Amino acid sequence: MGMDMTGTVDDANGGLGGGPDAAVTGRCDVLSRIIGPDDVKALSHSELHELCGEIRSTLIAYGHAHGGHIGSNLGMVEATVALHRVFDSPYDRIVFDVSHQSYVHKMLTGRAQAYLNPSRFDEVTGFTNPDESVHDQFVLGHTGTSISLACGLAKTRDMRAAANHDDAGIGNVIAVIGDGSLSSGIAFEGLNNAAEQGGNLIIVFNDNEMSIAGDFGGMYGPLARLRESNGTAQPNIFNAFGLDYRYVADGNDVDALVNAFEEVKGIDHPVVVHIHTLKGAGLESGDDGSREVAHATDTGANETSNLAHVEPWHSDHCNLSDHEPHEGQCEASHWQTPDKAIGRPDDPRKHYGKLAMAALERRFPTEPGLVVISPATPGSNGITHEFRERAGAHYVDTGITEAHAVTFAAGIAKAGGTPVVATTASFFQRAYDQFFQEMSLNRSRMTVLDFLGGLSGSDNTHSGAYDVTMFANIPGVTMLVPTSTRDYLADLAWATMPADTTGAEGAPEGPVVIRVPGQAILERERALGHAVTPEEVLRGESATAEAGDAAQMLRYRIDHQGADVAIIALGNTYPLAEAVVNALAHADTPIDATLIDPRQCTSLDTVTMESLRADHRLVITLEDGQLEGGWGEKVTAYYANHRAPQSEPARDPRTPRVLNFGADKEFTDRVPLADLNERYGLTVGSIIARIREALTGRS
């Protein structure tokens, strides 16, 4: 996975510069003095507690004003302060898993003003980044990797020390993992390696009884018994790996944490320090009277006592978009939306996710094999608590385990079921091998809902610009790219034809990936009055197309027949293509351009492409993803490799020139989408200028 990003922590680039010291909170006398970890070590006992309180109030104010991963950071205030009180960063290496819970770490390593001063909010990313500070070890935004990375750091230290007494500038190595990350498969691989490798390695397990939504899996029962027994119960999963183990019952007690970390500092073997924290510690409980807030400590945290698990979803009934974040098992506190954004319409992920769930839910009573699988992140993709409860066994949250989710779905498909796997494009990268082997090589009849694909202003760990290059180049995969609700629901109906239709005329022959429409499509539908509600879909009242047969679903659609120029626009670029066609038609020297919706990106509709030869000199492809290795280049390659033979007098020998528009092969970090479109020429003006130049030879 990676942890969920239901929005973007920072929407613009920025450097660590100056600015007024206007704080978003009250006086932060201690925090404002912290320039680095040495300042934390110099604090008196009372100042250490004051610091925790000031950090907590700063995080809460920052969350209301700016938004971000607030809940997990509030739970980690005392632990992070204690880490920098005891250890000597950057000589002691601290690796934050996912690194979404590193805000406090950033405050203590010279970046506090990025959280105190609204004019500097965009100076830091929401994740660790070595370009910002020597105290940040890696750029990380996906889950479960901290233990493996820590093993690598410790291995080099120990090898060099054994060879020439040079420790490579590395002291203690500390991996900070939790907030649901421990259920990730690579975390288990790291635990296994750590026990075998030996040597100094400290694993701090932040147990807040939550993932992004609930925590799921057989490991969580034994973890609960460890908490209930003050760390003495068996079986102990960490002991089972051969690891030493310590337990801190109150993970929001800075004094207890300092003592625990001092005990393991310099240890000569791997050890797990299991700390029980309260996610969202310090957030108000809400106004409905259903939750009582315990007595707050002087650090602003309440007594570490999470809400009791409530079956079946292991958390309270708090949907991301509908409720205020609060302490404990609160889905909304994982990602806190800024106050100014509360109440806005659903974003495309939630809107189209709710539509898909409504369409599938109508079929649950008659299709026992139809199962929706979410490797965590359900709420951000429109899979609401209400849907999950109504779905019952038709819904499975596998936790933050994308590789397992895809493999699990392949097993369901093999048994004759109809699995639908839904998560974010950048998280699906973690299941690449499973897409090749279990899904494609086995021709598994499964459907993948690919959310947040395409260009966005996200950080560099959550960009979906690479999904087409990944999915569309796997043998046997069909990737559909709908440009309307009607097509989206028709695609879903076709992809999820029950397994007993396999081999029947018109059914998919293998896995189908559906790229969920983005903001440009949703804005177009709302402007045209075509936006459909999930309630209408659930009641069967929406005017949606039925699934067609395979030949129909994979055929390009000519939405406007013109001449001379043909624009083939994939997915989210379709509204841009409409604007270009309209602008060309109303120019001083008008061009009546053909507009084509390819609808999919894994095969070429050569019949349609051949039909363009007779009266089109120029073919334009638009895509909002990586151009190199993407879809548009396949169109170019087709015409280049299938030039019309001059010897056939019945055919026009013309081979159209092709211009491809898309993104560069690069990582981008919090660059606004409008700026990216300008950079890549994905604007009406840029496209028309290149069309004119190609037709006339003049710029």
mmCIF file of C-alpha atoms in Angstrom, residues 153-364:
data_model
loop_
_atom_site.group_PDB
_atom_site.id
_atom_site.type_symbol
_atom_site.label_atom_id
_atom_site.label_comp_id
_atom_site.label_asym_id
_atom_site.label_seq_id
_atom_site.Cartn_x
_atom_site.Cartn_y
_atom_site.Cartn_z
ATOM 1 C CA LEU A 153 21.762 -0.066 7.346
ATOM 2 C CA ALA A 154 22.762 -2.327 10.240
ATOM 3 C CA LYS A 155 24.321 -4.927 7.926
ATOM 4 C CA THR A 156 26.677 -2.394 6.347
ATOM 5 C CA ARG A 157 27.602 -0.966 9.769
ATOM 6 C CA ASP A 158 28.435 -4.412 11.157
ATOM 7 C CA MET A 159 30.331 -5.608 8.077
ATOM 8 C CA ARG A 160 32.535 -2.522 7.998
ATOM 9 C CA ALA A 161 33.112 -2.648 11.730
ATOM 10 C CA ALA A 162 34.201 -6.280 11.497
ATOM 11 C CA ALA A 163 36.519 -5.593 8.564
ATOM 12 C CA ASN A 164 38.281 -2.393 9.583
ATOM 13 C CA HIS A 165 36.615 -1.045 12.729
ATOM 14 C CA ASP A 166 34.799 1.582 10.670
ATOM 15 C CA ASP A 167 31.103 1.800 11.550
ATOM 16 C CA ALA A 168 30.174 3.761 8.377
ATOM 17 C CA GLY A 169 28.971 6.606 10.565
ATOM 18 C CA ILE A 170 26.078 4.525 11.855
ATOM 19 C CA GLY A 171 25.265 3.909 15.509
ATOM 20 C CA ASN A 172 21.994 2.447 16.717
ATOM 21 C CA VAL A 173 19.525 1.590 13.961
ATOM 22 C CA ILE A 174 15.872 2.142 14.850
ATOM 23 C CA ALA A 175 12.880 1.148 12.704
ATOM 24 C CA VAL A 176 9.598 2.802 13.702
ATOM 25 C CA ILE A 177 6.648 0.774 12.401
ATOM 26 C CA GLY A 178 2.950 0.580 13.224
ATOM 27 C CA ASP A 179 -0.378 2.232 12.433
ATOM 28 C CA GLY A 180 -1.367 -0.947 10.596
ATOM 29 C CA SER A 181 1.941 -1.416 8.777
ATOM 30 C CA LEU A 182 2.940 -4.578 10.622
ATOM 31 C CA SER A 183 0.393 -6.632 8.666
ATOM 32 C CA SER A 184 2.225 -5.868 5.416
ATOM 33 C CA GLY A 185 4.006 -8.931 4.049
ATOM 34 C CA ILE A 186 7.378 -7.247 3.680
ATOM 35 C CA ALA A 187 7.294 -6.354 7.384
ATOM 36 C CA PHE A 188 7.218 -10.074 8.212
ATOM 37 C CA GLU A 189 10.086 -10.648 5.804
ATOM 38 C CA GLY A 190 12.010 -7.921 7.617
ATOM 39 C CA LEU A 191 11.326 -9.454 11.044
ATOM 40 C CA ASN A 192 12.552 -12.796 9.754
ATOM 41 C CA ASN A 193 15.755 -11.237 8.383
ATOM 42 C CA ALA A 194 16.385 -9.189 11.521
ATOM 43 C CA ALA A 195 16.295 -12.239 13.787
ATOM 44 C CA GLU A 196 18.732 -14.124 11.566
ATOM 45 C CA GLN A 197 21.076 -11.164 11.036
ATOM 46 C CA GLY A 198 21.529 -10.275 14.698
ATOM 47 C CA GLY A 199 23.406 -7.240 15.926
ATOM 48 C CA ASN A 200 22.065 -3.901 17.105
ATOM 49 C CA LEU A 201 18.603 -3.279 15.648
ATOM 50 C CA ILE A 202 15.721 -1.673 17.552
ATOM 51 C CA ILE A 203 12.191 -2.070 16.215
ATOM 52 C CA VAL A 204 9.679 0.332 17.774
ATOM 53 C CA PHE A 205 6.199 -1.047 17.154
ATOM 54 C CA ASN A 206 3.551 1.681 17.469
ATOM 55 C CA ASP A 207 0.418 -0.301 18.361
ATOM 56 C CA ASN A 208 -2.561 2.073 18.158
ATOM 57 C CA GLU A 209 -5.069 -0.710 17.378
ATOM 58 C CA MET A 210 -5.757 0.820 13.989
ATOM 59 C CA SER A 211 -4.800 0.696 10.359
ATOM 60 C CA ILE A 212 -6.228 3.194 7.891
ATOM 61 C CA ALA A 213 -9.639 1.781 8.658
ATOM 62 C CA GLY A 214 -9.722 -1.139 11.093
ATOM 63 C CA ASP A 215 -6.878 -3.580 11.589
ATOM 64 C CA PHE A 216 -7.469 -7.001 10.068
ATOM 65 C CA GLY A 217 -5.794 -10.368 10.437
ATOM 66 C CA GLY A 218 -5.131 -13.198 12.844
ATOM 67 C CA MET A 219 -2.109 -11.435 14.360
ATOM 68 C CA TYR A 220 -4.261 -8.802 16.051
ATOM 69 C CA GLY A 221 -5.840 -11.166 18.586
ATOM 70 C CA PRO A 222 -2.466 -12.152 20.080
ATOM 71 C CA LEU A 223 -1.422 -8.487 20.040
ATOM 72 C CA ALA A 224 -4.532 -7.603 22.043
ATOM 73 C CA ARG A 225 -3.665 -10.312 24.568
ATOM 74 C CA LEU A 226 -0.145 -8.900 24.837
ATOM 75 C CA ARG A 227 -1.643 -5.513 25.688
ATOM 76 C CA GLU A 228 -4.043 -7.018 28.211
ATOM 77 C CA SER A 229 -1.239 -8.975 29.901
ATOM 78 C CA ASN A 230 1.252 -6.104 29.988
ATOM 79 C CA GLY A 231 3.366 -7.901 27.405
ATOM 80 C CA THR A 232 3.551 -11.338 29.022
ATOM 81 C CA ALA A 233 0.986 -13.392 27.097
ATOM 82 C CA GLN A 234 1.891 -16.168 24.729
ATOM 83 C CA PRO A 235 1.996 -16.718 21.851
ATOM 84 C CA ASN A 236 4.184 -13.671 21.290
ATOM 85 C CA ILE A 237 4.619 -13.113 17.567
ATOM 86 C CA PHE A 238 7.968 -11.356 18.027
ATOM 87 C CA ASN A 239 9.409 -14.058 20.266
ATOM 88 C CA ALA A 240 8.279 -16.573 17.668
ATOM 89 C CA PHE A 241 10.624 -14.889 15.194
ATOM 90 C CA GLY A 242 13.448 -15.184 17.715
ATOM 91 C CA LEU A 243 13.410 -11.512 18.704
ATOM 92 C CA ASP A 244 13.860 -9.965 22.132
ATOM 93 C CA TYR A 245 10.753 -8.090 23.316
ATOM 94 C CA ARG A 246 9.845 -5.212 25.652
ATOM 95 C CA TYR A 247 6.395 -3.705 26.285
ATOM 96 C CA VAL A 248 5.414 -0.142 27.232
ATOM 97 C CA ALA A 249 1.769 -0.059 28.322
ATOM 98 C CA ASP A 250 1.391 3.713 28.092
ATOM 99 C CA GLY A 251 2.947 4.760 24.831
ATOM 100 C CA ASN A 252 1.884 8.364 25.472
ATOM 101 C CA ASP A 253 3.945 8.645 28.664
ATOM 102 C CA VAL A 254 7.147 10.369 27.654
ATOM 103 C CA ASP A 255 8.955 9.383 30.865
ATOM 104 C CA ALA A 256 8.159 5.683 30.425
ATOM 105 C CA LEU A 257 9.319 5.841 26.837
ATOM 106 C CA VAL A 258 12.584 7.591 27.680
ATOM 107 C CA ASN A 259 13.306 4.843 30.227
ATOM 108 C CA ALA A 260 12.455 2.090 27.734
ATOM 109 C CA PHE A 261 14.646 3.547 24.996
ATOM 110 C CA GLU A 262 17.554 4.110 27.383
ATOM 111 C CA GLU A 263 17.385 0.432 28.318
ATOM 112 C CA VAL A 264 17.792 -0.713 24.700
ATOM 113 C CA LYS A 265 20.214 1.949 23.463
ATOM 114 C CA GLY A 266 23.433 0.223 22.393
ATOM 115 C CA ILE A 267 21.884 -3.243 22.619
ATOM 116 C CA ASP A 268 23.851 -5.979 20.837
ATOM 117 C CA HIS A 269 20.927 -7.917 19.389
ATOM 118 C CA PRO A 270 17.581 -7.158 17.692
ATOM 119 C CA VAL A 271 14.779 -6.110 20.027
ATOM 120 C CA VAL A 272 11.159 -5.083 19.604
ATOM 121 C CA VAL A 273 9.850 -2.279 21.820
ATOM 122 C CA HIS A 274 6.065 -2.609 21.683
ATOM 123 C CA ILE A 275 4.361 0.662 22.666
ATOM 124 C CA HIS A 276 0.593 1.022 23.070
ATOM 125 C CA THR A 277 -0.491 4.468 21.865
ATOM 126 C CA LEU A 278 -3.751 6.312 21.310
ATOM 127 C CA LYS A 279 -4.303 7.379 17.708
ATOM 128 C CA GLY A 280 -5.453 10.998 17.554
ATOM 129 C CA ALA A 281 -4.452 11.595 21.188
ATOM 130 C CA GLY A 282 -5.646 15.083 22.157
ATOM 131 C CA LEU A 283 -8.396 15.485 19.566
ATOM 132 C CA GLU A 284 -11.784 16.397 20.970
ATOM 133 C CA SER A 285 -14.210 13.526 21.321
ATOM 134 C CA GLY A 286 -17.025 15.047 19.268
ATOM 135 C CA ASP A 287 -20.376 16.484 20.184
ATOM 136 C CA ASP A 288 -22.647 13.456 20.045
ATOM 137 C CA GLY A 289 -21.926 12.363 23.602
ATOM 138 C CA SER A 290 -21.081 8.822 22.529
ATOM 139 C CA ARG A 291 -17.438 9.034 23.559
ATOM 140 C CA GLU A 292 -16.018 10.200 26.840
ATOM 141 C CA VAL A 293 -12.640 11.873 27.010
ATOM 142 C CA ALA A 294 -10.393 10.645 29.793
ATOM 143 C CA HIS A 295 -8.446 13.036 31.989
ATOM 144 C CA ALA A 296 -5.754 14.739 29.947
ATOM 145 C CA THR A 297 -2.130 14.683 31.018
ATOM 146 C CA ASP A 298 0.096 17.736 31.065
ATOM 147 C CA THR A 299 1.217 16.828 27.530
ATOM 148 C CA GLY A 300 -2.345 17.110 26.230
ATOM 149 C CA ALA A 301 -2.719 13.373 25.680
ATOM 150 C CA ASN A 302 -5.484 11.427 27.336
ATOM 151 C CA GLU A 303 -5.014 8.169 29.163
ATOM 152 C CA THR A 304 -3.954 5.536 26.655
ATOM 153 C CA SER A 305 -7.173 3.573 26.383
ATOM 154 C CA ASN A 306 -8.503 3.030 22.892
ATOM 155 C CA LEU A 307 -12.144 2.492 22.136
ATOM 156 C CA ALA A 308 -13.239 -1.124 22.297
ATOM 157 C CA HIS A 309 -13.258 -2.956 18.980
ATOM 158 C CA VAL A 310 -16.762 -3.158 17.582
ATOM 159 C CA GLU A 311 -17.352 -5.964 15.113
ATOM 160 C CA PRO A 312 -17.381 -6.331 12.210
ATOM 161 C CA TRP A 313 -15.159 -3.430 11.133
ATOM 162 C CA HIS A 314 -12.850 -3.031 14.103
ATOM 163 C CA SER A 315 -13.396 0.705 14.358
ATOM 164 C CA ASP A 316 -16.148 3.174 15.028
ATOM 165 C CA HIS A 317 -18.617 4.250 12.361
ATOM 166 C CA CYS A 318 -16.645 7.206 11.115
ATOM 167 C CA ASN A 319 -16.535 7.674 7.366
ATOM 168 C CA LEU A 320 -13.723 9.825 6.035
ATOM 169 C CA SER A 321 -15.919 12.432 4.405
ATOM 170 C CA ASP A 322 -18.769 12.571 6.904
ATOM 171 C CA HIS A 323 -17.441 13.020 10.436
ATOM 172 C CA GLU A 324 -14.985 15.057 12.429
ATOM 173 C CA PRO A 325 -11.736 13.293 13.405
ATOM 174 C CA HIS A 326 -11.446 12.249 17.034
ATOM 175 C CA GLU A 327 -9.359 10.093 19.333
ATOM 176 C CA GLY A 328 -9.107 6.334 19.097
ATOM 177 C CA GLN A 329 -10.310 4.061 16.330
ATOM 178 C CA CYS A 330 -11.369 6.850 14.022
ATOM 179 C CA GLU A 331 -10.980 6.424 10.279
ATOM 180 C CA ALA A 332 -11.231 10.182 9.708
ATOM 181 C CA SER A 333 -8.247 10.988 11.897
ATOM 182 C CA HIS A 334 -5.871 9.003 9.684
ATOM 183 C CA TRP A 335 -6.132 11.737 7.101
ATOM 184 C CA GLN A 336 -7.595 14.967 8.441
ATOM 185 C CA THR A 337 -9.136 17.288 5.880
ATOM 186 C CA PRO A 338 -8.609 21.023 6.475
ATOM 187 C CA ASP A 339 -11.592 22.873 7.921
ATOM 188 C CA LYS A 340 -11.973 24.972 4.790
ATOM 189 C CA ALA A 341 -12.571 21.831 2.721
ATOM 190 C CA ILE A 342 -15.186 20.234 4.958
ATOM 191 C CA GLY A 343 -18.529 19.841 3.242
ATOM 192 C CA ARG A 344 -17.228 19.993 -0.311
ATOM 193 C CA PRO A 345 -18.632 17.544 -2.877
ATOM 194 C CA ASP A 346 -17.071 14.115 -3.129
ATOM 195 C CA ASP A 347 -13.810 13.921 -5.038
ATOM 196 C CA PRO A 348 -13.632 11.489 -7.985
ATOM 197 C CA ARG A 349 -12.314 8.620 -5.859
ATOM 198 C CA LYS A 350 -15.253 8.733 -3.479
ATOM 199 C CA HIS A 351 -17.846 9.607 -6.126
ATOM 200 C CA TYR A 352 -16.976 6.886 -8.619
ATOM 201 C CA GLY A 353 -16.119 4.428 -5.857
ATOM 202 C CA LYS A 354 -19.593 4.828 -4.345
ATOM 203 C CA LEU A 355 -21.149 4.363 -7.789
ATOM 204 C CA ALA A 356 -19.248 1.111 -8.326
ATOM 205 C CA MET A 357 -20.144 -0.217 -4.885
ATOM 206 C CA ALA A 358 -23.820 0.614 -5.450
ATOM 207 C CA ALA A 359 -23.819 -1.195 -8.803
ATOM 208 C CA LEU A 360 -22.193 -4.267 -7.263
ATOM 209 C CA GLU A 361 -24.368 -4.238 -4.140
ATOM 210 C CA ARG A 362 -27.506 -4.661 -6.242
ATOM 211 C CA ARG A 363 -26.120 -8.023 -7.368
ATOM 212 C CA PHE A 364 -25.109 -9.428 -3.974
#
